Coordinates of C-alpha atoms in Angstrom, one line a residue:
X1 CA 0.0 0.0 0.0
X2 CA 0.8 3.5 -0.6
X3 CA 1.2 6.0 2.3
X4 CA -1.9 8.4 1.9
X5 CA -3.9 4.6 1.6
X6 CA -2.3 4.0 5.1
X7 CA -3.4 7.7 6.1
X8 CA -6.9 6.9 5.1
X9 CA -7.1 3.4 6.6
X10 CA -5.7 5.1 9.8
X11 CA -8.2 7.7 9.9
X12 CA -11.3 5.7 9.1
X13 CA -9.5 3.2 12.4
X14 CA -9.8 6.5 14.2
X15 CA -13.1 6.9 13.6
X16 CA -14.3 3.7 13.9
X17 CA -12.6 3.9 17.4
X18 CA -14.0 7.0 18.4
X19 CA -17.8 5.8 17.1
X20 CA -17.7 1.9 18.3
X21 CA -15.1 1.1 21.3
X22 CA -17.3 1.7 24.4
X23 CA -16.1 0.3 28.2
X24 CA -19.2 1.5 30.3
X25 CA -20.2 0.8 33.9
X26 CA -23.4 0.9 36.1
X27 CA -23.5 0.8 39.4
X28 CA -27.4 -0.1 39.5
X29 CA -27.7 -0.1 43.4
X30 CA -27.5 3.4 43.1
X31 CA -30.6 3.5 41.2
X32 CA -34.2 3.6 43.1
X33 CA -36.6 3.6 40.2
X34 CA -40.1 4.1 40.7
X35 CA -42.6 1.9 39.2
X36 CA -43.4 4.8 36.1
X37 CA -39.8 4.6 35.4
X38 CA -39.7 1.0 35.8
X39 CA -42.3 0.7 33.2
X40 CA -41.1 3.0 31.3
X41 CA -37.5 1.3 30.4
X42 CA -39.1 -1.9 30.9
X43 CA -41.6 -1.1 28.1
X44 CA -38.6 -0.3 25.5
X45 CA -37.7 -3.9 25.4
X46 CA -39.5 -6.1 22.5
X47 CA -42.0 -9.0 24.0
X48 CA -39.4 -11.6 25.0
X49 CA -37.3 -9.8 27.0
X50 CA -40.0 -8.0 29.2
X51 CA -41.3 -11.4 29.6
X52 CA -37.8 -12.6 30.7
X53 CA -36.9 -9.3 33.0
X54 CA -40.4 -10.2 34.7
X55 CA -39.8 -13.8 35.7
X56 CA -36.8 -13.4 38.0
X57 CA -38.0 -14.0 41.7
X58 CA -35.8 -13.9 44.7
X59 CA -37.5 -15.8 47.5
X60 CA -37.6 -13.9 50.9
X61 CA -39.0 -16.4 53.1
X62 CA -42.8 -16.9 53.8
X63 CA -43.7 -17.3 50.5
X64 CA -42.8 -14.3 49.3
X65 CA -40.9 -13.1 46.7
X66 CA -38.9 -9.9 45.1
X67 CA -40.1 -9.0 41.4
X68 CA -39.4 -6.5 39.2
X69 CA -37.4 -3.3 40.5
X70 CA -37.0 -4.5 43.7
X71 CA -35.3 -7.9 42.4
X72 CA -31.8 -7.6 41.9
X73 CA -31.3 -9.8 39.2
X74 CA -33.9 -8.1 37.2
X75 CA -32.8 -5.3 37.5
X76 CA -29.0 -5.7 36.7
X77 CA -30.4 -7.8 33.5
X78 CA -32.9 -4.6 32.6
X79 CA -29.5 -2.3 32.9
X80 CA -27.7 -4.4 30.8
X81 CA -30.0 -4.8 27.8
X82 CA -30.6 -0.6 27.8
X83 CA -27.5 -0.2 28.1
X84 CA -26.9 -2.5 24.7
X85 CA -29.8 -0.3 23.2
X86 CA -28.5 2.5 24.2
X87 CA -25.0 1.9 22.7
X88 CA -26.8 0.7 19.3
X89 CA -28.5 3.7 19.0
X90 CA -25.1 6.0 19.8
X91 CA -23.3 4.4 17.3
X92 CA -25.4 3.7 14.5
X93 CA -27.6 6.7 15.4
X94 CA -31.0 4.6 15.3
X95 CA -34.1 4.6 17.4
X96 CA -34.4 1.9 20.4
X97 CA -37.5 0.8 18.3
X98 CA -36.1 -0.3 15.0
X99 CA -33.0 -2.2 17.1
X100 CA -33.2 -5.9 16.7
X101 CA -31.1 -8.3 19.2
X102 CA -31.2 -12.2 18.7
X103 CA -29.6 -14.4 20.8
X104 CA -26.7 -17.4 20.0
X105 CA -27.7 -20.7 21.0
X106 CA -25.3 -19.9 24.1
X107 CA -27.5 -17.2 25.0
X108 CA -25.5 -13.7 24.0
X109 CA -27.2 -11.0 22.8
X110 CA -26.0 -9.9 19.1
X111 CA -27.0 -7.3 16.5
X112 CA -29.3 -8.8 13.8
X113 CA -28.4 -8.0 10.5
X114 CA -31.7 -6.2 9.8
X115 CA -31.4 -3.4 11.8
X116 CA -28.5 -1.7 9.7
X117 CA -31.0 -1.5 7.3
X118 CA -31.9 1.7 9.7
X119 CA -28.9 3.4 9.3
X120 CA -29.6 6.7 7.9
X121 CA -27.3 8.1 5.3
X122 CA -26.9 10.9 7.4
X123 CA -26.0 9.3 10.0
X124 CA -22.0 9.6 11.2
X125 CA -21.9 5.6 10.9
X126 CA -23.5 5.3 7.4
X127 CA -20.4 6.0 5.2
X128 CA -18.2 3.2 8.1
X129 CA -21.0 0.7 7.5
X130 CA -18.9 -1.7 5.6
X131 CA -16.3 -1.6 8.8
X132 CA -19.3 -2.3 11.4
X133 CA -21.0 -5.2 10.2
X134 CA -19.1 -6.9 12.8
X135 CA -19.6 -4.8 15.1
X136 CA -19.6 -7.0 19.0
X137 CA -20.5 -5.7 22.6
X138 CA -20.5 -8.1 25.3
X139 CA -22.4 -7.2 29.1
X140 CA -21.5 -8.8 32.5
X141 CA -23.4 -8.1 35.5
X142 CA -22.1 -9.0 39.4
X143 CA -22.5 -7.2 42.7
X144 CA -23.7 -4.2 42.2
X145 CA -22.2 -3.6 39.0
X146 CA -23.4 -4.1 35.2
X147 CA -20.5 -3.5 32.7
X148 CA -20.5 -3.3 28.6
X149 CA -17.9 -3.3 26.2
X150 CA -17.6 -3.4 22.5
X151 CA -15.7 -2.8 19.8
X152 CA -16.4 -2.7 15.8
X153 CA -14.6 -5.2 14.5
X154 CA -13.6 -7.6 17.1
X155 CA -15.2 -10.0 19.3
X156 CA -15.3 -8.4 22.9
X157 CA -15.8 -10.1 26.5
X158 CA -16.3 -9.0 29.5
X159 CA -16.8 -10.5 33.1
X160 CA -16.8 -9.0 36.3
X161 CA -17.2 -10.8 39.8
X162 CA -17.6 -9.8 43.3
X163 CA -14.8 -10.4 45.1
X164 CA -16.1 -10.9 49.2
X165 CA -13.5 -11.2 51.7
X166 CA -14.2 -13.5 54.9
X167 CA -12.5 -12.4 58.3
X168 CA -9.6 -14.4 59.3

């Protein structure tokens, strides 16, 4: 290759870098939603996932159980998926309604191949499109923290754990 090719590959790496490779963290004990804006984020996800977010019960004795914002687990796996969304729709610049995720048979959320279709020619990812059909984000939840990651043209993982320390 020629050195202004190498320029332009290196600036278009640049940009994909600046528009696709995200590390983001949410410490989701620190949020208290109430049930409107429970709903509310709830309602953005498409059928199966609100159905999934709503199953998680944590038994609390007597026959009880916490659901929905007050359930841990829900709501660390509610976090994660917006934040998915979210990162979708700052990177290919596309509403949280015309995003479609599928799962792998393993169970990890990707970007289906019919939501570029959305892209707008406008948009700041349009003329990179080529570059992002692989784009990859990975989530991992534990503790109190959700984390995401992705990057354009990689595959990306991420796991967190919480570490607890017994006393001696």
């Amino acid at each position: 290759r020629n050195e202004g090719e190498m320029e332009r590959d290196s600036g278009e790496a640049d940009k994909l870098n600046k528009l696709a490779v995200h590390r983001w963290y949410f410490n989701y004990e620190e949020w208290k939603p109430n049930e409107e804006e429970w709903d509310y984020y709830v309602g953005l996800l498409d059928k199966e996932e609100r159905g999934r977010i709503n199953r998680f019960k944590l038994p609390v004795g007597g026959g009880k159980y916490l659901t929905g914002r007050e359930n841990p687990s829900a709501k660390s796996s509610l976090i994660g998926r917006i934040m998915i969304l979210y990162l979708i729709q700052q990177v290919f610049e596309i509403p949280f309604n015309l995003i479609t995720l599928t799962r792998t048979a393993a169970g990890k959320p990707f970007l289906h191949e019919s939501t570029l279709s959305h892209v707008s020619p406008s948009s700041t990812a349009f003329p990179l499109l080529s570059s992002l059909k692989n784009f990859n984000f990975n989530v991992s939840h534990a503790g109190n923290f959700v984390v995401l990651t992705s990057h354009w043209c990689h595959l990306v993982g991420v796991d967190i754990m919480k570490i607890e320390l017994r006393g001696r």
